[in-house]
mmCIF file of C-alpha atoms in Angstrom:
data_model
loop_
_atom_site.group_PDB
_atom_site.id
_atom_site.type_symbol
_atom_site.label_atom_id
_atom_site.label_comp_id
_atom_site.label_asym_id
_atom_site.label_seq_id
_atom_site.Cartn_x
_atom_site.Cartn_y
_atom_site.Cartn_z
ATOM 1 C CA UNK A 56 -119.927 -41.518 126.051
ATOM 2 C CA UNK A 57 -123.115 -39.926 124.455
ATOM 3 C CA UNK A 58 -120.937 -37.023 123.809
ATOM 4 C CA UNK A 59 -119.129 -39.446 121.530
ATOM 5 C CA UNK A 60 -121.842 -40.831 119.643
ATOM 6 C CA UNK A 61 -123.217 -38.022 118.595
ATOM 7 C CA UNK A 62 -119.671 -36.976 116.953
ATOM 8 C CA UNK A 63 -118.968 -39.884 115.194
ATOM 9 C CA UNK A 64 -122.577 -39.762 113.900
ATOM 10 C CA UNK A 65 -121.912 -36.209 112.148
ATOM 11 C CA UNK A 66 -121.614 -36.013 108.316
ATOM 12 C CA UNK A 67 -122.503 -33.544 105.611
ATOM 13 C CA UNK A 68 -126.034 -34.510 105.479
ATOM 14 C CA UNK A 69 -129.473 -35.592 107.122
ATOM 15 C CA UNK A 70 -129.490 -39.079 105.547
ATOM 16 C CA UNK A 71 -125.336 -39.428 105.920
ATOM 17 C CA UNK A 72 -125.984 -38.941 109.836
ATOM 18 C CA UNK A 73 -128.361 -41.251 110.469
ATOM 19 C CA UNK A 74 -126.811 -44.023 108.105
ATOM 20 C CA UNK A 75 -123.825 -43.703 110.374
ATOM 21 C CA UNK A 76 -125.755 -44.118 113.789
ATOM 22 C CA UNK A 77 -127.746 -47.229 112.552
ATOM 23 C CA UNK A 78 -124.578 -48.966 111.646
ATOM 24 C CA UNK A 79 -123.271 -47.694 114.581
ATOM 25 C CA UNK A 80 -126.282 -49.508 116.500
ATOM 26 C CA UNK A 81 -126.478 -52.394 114.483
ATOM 27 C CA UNK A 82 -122.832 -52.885 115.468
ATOM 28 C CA UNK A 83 -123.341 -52.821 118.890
ATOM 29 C CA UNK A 84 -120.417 -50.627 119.402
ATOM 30 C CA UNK A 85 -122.034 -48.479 122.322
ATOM 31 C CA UNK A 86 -122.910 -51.190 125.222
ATOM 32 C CA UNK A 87 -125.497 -50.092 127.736
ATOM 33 C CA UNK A 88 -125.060 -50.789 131.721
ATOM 34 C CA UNK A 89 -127.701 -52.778 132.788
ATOM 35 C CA UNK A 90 -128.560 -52.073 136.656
ATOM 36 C CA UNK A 91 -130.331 -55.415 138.175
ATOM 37 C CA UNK A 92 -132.288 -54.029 140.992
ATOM 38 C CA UNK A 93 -132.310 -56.266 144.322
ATOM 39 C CA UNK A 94 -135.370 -56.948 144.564
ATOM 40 C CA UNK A 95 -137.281 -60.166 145.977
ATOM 41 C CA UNK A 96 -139.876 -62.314 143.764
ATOM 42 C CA UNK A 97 -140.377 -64.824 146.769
ATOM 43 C CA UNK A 98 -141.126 -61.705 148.957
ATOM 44 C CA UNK A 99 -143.281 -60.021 146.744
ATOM 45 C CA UNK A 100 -145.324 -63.360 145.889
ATOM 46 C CA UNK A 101 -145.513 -63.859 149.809
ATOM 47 C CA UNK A 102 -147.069 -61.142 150.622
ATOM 48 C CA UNK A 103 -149.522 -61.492 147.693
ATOM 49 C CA UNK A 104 -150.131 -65.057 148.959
ATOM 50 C CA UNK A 105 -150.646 -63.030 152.838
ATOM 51 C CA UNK A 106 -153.178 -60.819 151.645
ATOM 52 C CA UNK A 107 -155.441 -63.538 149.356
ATOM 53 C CA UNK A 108 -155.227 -65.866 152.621
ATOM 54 C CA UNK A 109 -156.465 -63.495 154.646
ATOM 55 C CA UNK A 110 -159.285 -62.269 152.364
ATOM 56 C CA UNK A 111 -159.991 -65.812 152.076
ATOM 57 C CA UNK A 112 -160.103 -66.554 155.446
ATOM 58 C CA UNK A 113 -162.326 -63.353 156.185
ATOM 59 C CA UNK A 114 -164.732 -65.105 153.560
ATOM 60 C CA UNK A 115 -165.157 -68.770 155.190
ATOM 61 C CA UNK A 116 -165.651 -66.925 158.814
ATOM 62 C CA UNK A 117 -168.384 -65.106 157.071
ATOM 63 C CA UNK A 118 -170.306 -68.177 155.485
ATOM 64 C CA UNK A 119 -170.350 -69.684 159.556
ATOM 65 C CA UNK A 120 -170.461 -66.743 161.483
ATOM 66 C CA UNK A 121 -172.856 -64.581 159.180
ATOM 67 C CA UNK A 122 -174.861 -66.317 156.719
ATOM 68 C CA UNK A 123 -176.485 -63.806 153.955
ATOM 69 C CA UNK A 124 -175.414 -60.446 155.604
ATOM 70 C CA UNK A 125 -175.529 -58.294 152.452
ATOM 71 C CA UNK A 126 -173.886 -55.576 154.170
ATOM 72 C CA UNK A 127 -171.315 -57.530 155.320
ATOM 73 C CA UNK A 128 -170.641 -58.736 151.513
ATOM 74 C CA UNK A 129 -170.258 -55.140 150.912
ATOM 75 C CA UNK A 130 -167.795 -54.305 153.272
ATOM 76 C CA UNK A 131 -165.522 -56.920 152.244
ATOM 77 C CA UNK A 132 -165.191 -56.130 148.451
ATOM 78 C CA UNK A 133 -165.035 -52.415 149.311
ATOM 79 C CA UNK A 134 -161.936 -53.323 152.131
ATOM 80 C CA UNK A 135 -160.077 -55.367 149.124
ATOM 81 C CA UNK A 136 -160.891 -52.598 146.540
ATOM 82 C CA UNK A 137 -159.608 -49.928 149.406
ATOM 83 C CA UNK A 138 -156.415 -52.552 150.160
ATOM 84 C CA UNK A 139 -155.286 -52.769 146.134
ATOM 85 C CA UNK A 140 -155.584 -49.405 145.411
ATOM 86 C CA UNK A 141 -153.635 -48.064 148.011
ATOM 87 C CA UNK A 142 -150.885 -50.298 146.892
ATOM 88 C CA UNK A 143 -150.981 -50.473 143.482
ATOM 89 C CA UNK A 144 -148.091 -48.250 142.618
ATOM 90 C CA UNK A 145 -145.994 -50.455 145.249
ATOM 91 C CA UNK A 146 -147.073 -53.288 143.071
ATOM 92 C CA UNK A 147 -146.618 -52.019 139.719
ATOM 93 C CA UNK A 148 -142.849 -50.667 140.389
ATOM 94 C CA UNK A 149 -142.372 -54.333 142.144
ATOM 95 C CA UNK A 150 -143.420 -56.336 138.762
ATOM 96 C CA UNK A 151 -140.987 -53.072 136.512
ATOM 97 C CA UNK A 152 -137.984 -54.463 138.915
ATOM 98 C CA UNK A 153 -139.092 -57.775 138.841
ATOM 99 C CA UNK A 154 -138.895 -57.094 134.499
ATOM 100 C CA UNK A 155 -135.638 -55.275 135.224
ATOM 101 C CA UNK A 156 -133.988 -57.841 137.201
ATOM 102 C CA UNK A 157 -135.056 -60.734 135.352
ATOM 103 C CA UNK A 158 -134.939 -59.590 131.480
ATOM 104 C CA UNK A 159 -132.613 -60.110 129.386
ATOM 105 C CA UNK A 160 -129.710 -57.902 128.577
ATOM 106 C CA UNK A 161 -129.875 -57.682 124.656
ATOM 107 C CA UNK A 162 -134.207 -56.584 125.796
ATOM 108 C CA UNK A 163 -132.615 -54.031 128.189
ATOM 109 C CA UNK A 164 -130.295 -52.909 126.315
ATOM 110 C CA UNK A 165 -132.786 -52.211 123.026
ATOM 111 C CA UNK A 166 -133.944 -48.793 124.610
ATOM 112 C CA UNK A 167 -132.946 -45.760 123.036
ATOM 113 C CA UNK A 168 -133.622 -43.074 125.484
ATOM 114 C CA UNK A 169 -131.957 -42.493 128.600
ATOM 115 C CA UNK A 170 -132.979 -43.410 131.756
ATOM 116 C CA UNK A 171 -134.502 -46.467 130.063
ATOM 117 C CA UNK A 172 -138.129 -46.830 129.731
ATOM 118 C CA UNK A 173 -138.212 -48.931 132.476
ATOM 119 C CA UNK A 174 -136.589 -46.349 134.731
ATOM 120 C CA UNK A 175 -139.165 -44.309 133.413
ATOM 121 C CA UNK A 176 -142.043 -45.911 134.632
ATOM 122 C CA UNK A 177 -141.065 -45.838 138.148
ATOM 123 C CA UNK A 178 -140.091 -42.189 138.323
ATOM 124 C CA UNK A 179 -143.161 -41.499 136.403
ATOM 125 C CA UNK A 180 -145.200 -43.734 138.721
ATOM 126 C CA UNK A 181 -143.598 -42.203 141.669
ATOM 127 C CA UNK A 182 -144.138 -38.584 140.875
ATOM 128 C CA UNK A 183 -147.593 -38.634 138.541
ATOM 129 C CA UNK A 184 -149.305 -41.542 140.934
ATOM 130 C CA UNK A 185 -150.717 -44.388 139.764
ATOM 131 C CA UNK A 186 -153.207 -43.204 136.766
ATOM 132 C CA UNK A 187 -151.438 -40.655 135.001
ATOM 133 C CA UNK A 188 -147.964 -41.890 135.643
ATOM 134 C CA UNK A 189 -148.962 -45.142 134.104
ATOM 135 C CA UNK A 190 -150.107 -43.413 131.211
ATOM 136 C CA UNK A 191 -147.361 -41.450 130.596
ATOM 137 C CA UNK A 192 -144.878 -44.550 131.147
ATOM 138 C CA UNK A 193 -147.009 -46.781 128.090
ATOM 139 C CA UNK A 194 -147.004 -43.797 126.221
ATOM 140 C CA UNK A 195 -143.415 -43.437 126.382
ATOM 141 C CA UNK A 196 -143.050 -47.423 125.310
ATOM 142 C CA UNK A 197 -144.573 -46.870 122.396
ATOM 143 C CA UNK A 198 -142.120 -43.980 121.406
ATOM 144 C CA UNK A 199 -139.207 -45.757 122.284
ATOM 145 C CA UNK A 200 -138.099 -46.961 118.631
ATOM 146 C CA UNK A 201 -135.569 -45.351 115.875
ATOM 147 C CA UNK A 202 -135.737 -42.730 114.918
ATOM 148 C CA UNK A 203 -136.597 -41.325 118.555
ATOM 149 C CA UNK A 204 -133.874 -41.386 121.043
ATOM 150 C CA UNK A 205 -132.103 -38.615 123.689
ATOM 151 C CA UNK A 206 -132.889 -37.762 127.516
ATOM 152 C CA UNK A 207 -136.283 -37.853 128.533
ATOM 153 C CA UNK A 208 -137.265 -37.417 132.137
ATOM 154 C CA UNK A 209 -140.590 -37.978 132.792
#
């Protein structure tokens, strides 16, 4: 299908070319498949909901069991701290399939590289990590406009 696109987009010149793909765009001629990943928002938000309860509930035995046990306050923002960041690449491609799932398809479909910058993220997240994936999948968001467009794996 690409294959395709990029003939009917060929003319004599520069300007000709690119004429022909925006009206070829603006027409809407080339439809995108959207992919709705299954994924769960009542699952996700439950075990959110799991792990604040059980912070919280770590917190009130702590104001009757030990009353100003500095050490103790310590050891309980350091466990949550440990707790996120170990998990939040799970979280962040849970809220990009959440976005996928949930978005509309004329949003979805507005992308102009392939995979989708969505897609991106998560194979970015998933082979950079958490920091420098993250980077590279805003950095590719704000490239993802006309004139810019082809394959780009992260």
């Amino acid at each position: 299908m690409e294959h395709e696109f990029s003939e009917n987009t060929i003319a004599c010149s520069r300007t000709a070319s690119i004429e022909k793909a925006i009206s070829i765009l603006n027409n809407k001629s080339i439809p995108k498949e959207i992919i709705r990943p299954n994924v769960s928002l009542t699952k996700g938000i439950l075990k959110c909901l799991a792990f604040l309860s059980v912070y919280t509930a770590i917190i009130i035995i702590k104001k009757l069991v030990f009353s100003n046990n500095q050490l103790y306050n310590i050891c309980i923002v350091l466990s949550a701290l440990v707790f996120i960041s170990v998990n939040i690449r799970k979280i962040l491609i849970w809220l990009v399939k959440i976005y996928q799932k949930y978005a509309s398809a004329e949003l979805r479909s507005c992308c102009v590289f392939t995979p989708s910058c969505s897609e991106y993220m998560i194979l970015s997240l998933e082979k950079y990590g958490t920091i420098k994936g993250l980077a590279k999948g805003i950095k590719r968001l704000f490239r993802c406009r006309f004139p810019n467009s082809g394959i780009d794996n992260p």
